[in-house]
Structure formats: structure tokens, C-alpha cells
XYZ file of C-alpha atoms in Angstrom:
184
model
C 0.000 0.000 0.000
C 1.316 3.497 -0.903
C 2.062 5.593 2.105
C 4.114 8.248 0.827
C 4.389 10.652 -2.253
C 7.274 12.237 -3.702
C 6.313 15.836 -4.977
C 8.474 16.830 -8.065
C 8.760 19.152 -10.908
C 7.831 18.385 -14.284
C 5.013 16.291 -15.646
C 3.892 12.385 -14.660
C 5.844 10.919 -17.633
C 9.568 9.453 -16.889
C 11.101 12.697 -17.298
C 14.779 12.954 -16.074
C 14.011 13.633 -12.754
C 11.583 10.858 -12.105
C 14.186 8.850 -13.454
C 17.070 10.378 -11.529
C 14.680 9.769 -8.081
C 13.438 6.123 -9.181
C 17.741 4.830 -10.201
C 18.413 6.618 -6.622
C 15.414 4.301 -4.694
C 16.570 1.325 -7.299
C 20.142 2.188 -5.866
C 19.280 2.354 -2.236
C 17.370 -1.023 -2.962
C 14.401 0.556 -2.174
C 10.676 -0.581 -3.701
C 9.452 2.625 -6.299
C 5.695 1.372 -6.023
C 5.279 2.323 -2.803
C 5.854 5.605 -3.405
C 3.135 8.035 -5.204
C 4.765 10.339 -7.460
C 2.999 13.824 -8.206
C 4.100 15.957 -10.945
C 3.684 19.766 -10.133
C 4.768 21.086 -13.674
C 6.476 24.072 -12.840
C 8.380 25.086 -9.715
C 5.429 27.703 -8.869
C 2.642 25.636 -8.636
C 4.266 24.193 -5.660
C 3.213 27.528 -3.931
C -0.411 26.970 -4.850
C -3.021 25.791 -1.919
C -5.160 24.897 -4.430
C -3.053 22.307 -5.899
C -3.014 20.287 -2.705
C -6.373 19.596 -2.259
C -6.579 15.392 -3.250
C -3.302 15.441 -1.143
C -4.527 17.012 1.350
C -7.457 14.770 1.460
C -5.444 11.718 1.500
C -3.093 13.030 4.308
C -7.090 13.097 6.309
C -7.693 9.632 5.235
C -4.189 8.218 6.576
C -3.607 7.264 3.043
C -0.034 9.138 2.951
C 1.801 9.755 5.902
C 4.596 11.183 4.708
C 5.854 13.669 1.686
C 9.386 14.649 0.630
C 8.787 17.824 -2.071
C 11.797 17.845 -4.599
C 12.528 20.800 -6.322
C 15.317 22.673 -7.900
C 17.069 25.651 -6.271
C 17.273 27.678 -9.875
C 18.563 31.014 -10.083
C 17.757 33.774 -7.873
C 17.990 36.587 -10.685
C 15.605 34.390 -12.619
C 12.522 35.167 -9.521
C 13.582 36.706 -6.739
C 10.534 35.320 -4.966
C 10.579 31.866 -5.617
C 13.708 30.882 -7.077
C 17.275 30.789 -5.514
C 18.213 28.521 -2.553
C 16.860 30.688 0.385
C 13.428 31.628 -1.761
C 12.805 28.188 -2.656
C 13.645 26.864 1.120
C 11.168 29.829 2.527
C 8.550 28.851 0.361
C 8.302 25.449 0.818
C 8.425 25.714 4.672
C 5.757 28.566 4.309
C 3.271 25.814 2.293
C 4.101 23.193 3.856
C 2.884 25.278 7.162
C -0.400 26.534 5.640
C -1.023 23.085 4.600
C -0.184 21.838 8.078
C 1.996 19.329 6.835
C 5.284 20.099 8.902
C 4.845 16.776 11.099
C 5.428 14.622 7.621
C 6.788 16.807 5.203
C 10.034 17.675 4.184
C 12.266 18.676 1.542
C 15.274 18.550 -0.632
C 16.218 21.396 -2.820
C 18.427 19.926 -6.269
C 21.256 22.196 -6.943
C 25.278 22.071 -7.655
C 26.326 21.754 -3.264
C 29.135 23.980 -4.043
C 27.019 26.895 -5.502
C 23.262 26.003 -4.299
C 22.180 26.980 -7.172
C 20.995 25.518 -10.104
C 18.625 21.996 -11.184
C 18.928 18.049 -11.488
C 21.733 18.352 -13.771
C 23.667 20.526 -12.152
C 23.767 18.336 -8.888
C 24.683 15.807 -11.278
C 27.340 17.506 -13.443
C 28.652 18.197 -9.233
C 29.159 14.244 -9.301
C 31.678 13.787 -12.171
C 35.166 13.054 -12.096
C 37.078 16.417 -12.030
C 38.606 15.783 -15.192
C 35.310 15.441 -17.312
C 33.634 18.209 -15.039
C 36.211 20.992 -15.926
C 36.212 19.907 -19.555
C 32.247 20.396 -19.933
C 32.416 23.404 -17.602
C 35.719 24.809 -20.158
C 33.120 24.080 -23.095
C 30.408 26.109 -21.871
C 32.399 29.459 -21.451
C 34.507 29.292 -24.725
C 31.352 28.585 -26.530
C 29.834 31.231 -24.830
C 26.722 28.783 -24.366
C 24.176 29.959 -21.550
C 25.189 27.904 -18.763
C 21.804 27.662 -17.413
C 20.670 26.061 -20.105
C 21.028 22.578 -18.305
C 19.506 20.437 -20.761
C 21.736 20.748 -23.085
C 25.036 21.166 -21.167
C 23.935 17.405 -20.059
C 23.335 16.359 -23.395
C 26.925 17.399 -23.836
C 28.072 15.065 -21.675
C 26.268 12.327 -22.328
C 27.364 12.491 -26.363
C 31.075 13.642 -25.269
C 31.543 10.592 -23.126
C 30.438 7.089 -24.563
C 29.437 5.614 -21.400
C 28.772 8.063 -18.826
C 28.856 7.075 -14.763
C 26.345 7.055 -12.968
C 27.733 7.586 -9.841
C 25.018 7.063 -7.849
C 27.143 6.498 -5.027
C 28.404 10.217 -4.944
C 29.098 11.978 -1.365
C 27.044 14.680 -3.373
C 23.631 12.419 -3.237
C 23.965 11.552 0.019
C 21.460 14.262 1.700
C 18.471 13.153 -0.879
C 19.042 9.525 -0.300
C 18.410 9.933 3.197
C 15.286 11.879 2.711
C 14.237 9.339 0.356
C 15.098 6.574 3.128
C 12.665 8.348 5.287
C 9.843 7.751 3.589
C 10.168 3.847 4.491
């Protein structure tokens, strides 16, 4: 029986982050059906009462007992009310309080650790060997290439490098794959 949700960005589809989350559980030998994913779309709708409402209910009904929100840090020039490390952390603690949800609630923001800022990719760009790392990151500013355009600076890597780690095992992960450990 499912008795706990993962709250993420993007749509119900395998996107990269449902993957990302699902090879972490797979990784930390942990069972992915017991866990209700719910796509938010974008980062603001996470700020939205209204979009709680069935999870809400189902928090009533004991059906989920506990909910780790995952969303990406971004960039703080981008929103300077929502996005941004700090922005995003208020936020969530603000909805999760309105929702009165701080007894099983809690969160992990996805960003590079060494800048906390940033998306999925750029917390997993922070796991590469040095080497490969500094070559993509050397890429990016000769070609002048936005480097918040993640997607593609990820694509990069995966078509640079024939067989890319996954090092799942990175000291970098280890603060969402305890989060996700609390939800069993």
C-alpha cells in the first residue's frame, strides 16, 4: 500500500528527474511502487493551496503519511521570490505550514552543493570526475553557451563521453538519499 508521495517538478511521464529519483530508490534497494509520485509542472505551482487539495485529502484519510517535495534551487535573478536557494527553502516551509503538513513533510532542494544553485543536472554535473567536469564546464564558457541552459550542457556530456557514470554512489547524493530513506 502506498504511504508516501514524492512531490516533483515536471510532468507524470519518466522525465529525467523521475528517473534520476526512481535509479536513486533502485540504488538504495528501495521498492518505487510504494511511493506516489505527483508531478507539479512548474516550480510555482508548488506555492499553490489549491493544488493540494486530493493530497490534502489523503493526508485526512491516513492514506499518505509522509511527503518529501523535490525541487530545484534555480537562479535567484531568474525570480527573486521563488527561485534561488533561500526563496525556494522559505517557500516550501511557508506551504508546507499553511497546509499543516510540517509533522510529515520535508524537503530537498536539487542544486550544484558547491554553488546552491541551479537543477537536477547541475547536482549531477557536481558528481563527475574532475577531469570530465572541468572539460564540460571549459566548453560552456569558450562557446559562450548559456550555462543555465542545463539540458543541453547534459546532453553534452552524455554524447562527449560514450558511457557516462552514474555515480550514484556520490558523497554529493547523500542528503536526498536519506530523505528518500525516510519515507520507508
Amino acid at each position: 500500500m502506498v504511504k508516501a508521495a514524492i512531490l516533483h517538478e515536471g510532468n507524470n511521464k519518466d522525465t529525467s528527474d523521475k528517473k534520476f529519483i526512481k535509479g536513486l530508490l533502485a540504488n538504495l534497494e528501495l521498492d518505487a511502487n510504494f511511493i506516489q509520485f505527483e508531478d507539479f509542472g512548474s516550480k510555482s505551482n508548488f506555492f499553490k493551496r489549491e493544488k493540494y487539495s486530493l493530497l490534502k485529502q489523503q493526508v485526512e484519510t491516513d492514506q499518505i503519511d509522509k511527503i518529501l517535495f523535490i525541487v530545484d534551487a534555480d537562479h535567484k535573478e531568474d525570480d527573486v521570490i521563488y527561485k534561488g536557494f533561500e526563496n525556494t527553502e522559505k517557500q516550501l516551509n511557508k506551504i508546507i505550514n499553511e497546509l499543516g503538513f510540517q509533522d510529515i513533510a520535508w524537503f530537498y532542494i536539487v542544486c550544484s552543493p558547491d554553488t546552491r544553485t541551479g537543477y537536477l543536472e547541475s547536482l549531477i554535473l557536481a558528481s563527475l570526475p574532475e577531469k570530465e567536469r572541468k572539460c564540460i564546464e571549459c566548453f560552456v564558457e569558450c562557446s559562450q553557451m548559456n550555462n543555465k541552459d542545463h539540458k543541453k550542457i547534459l546532453k553534452i556530456y552524455k554524447s562527449a563521453y560514450r558511457n557516462p557514470p552514474d555515480n550514484l554512489n556520490h558523497p554529493c547524493f547523500d542528503d536526498l538519499k536519506a530523505k528518500l530513506k525516510k519515507l520507508f
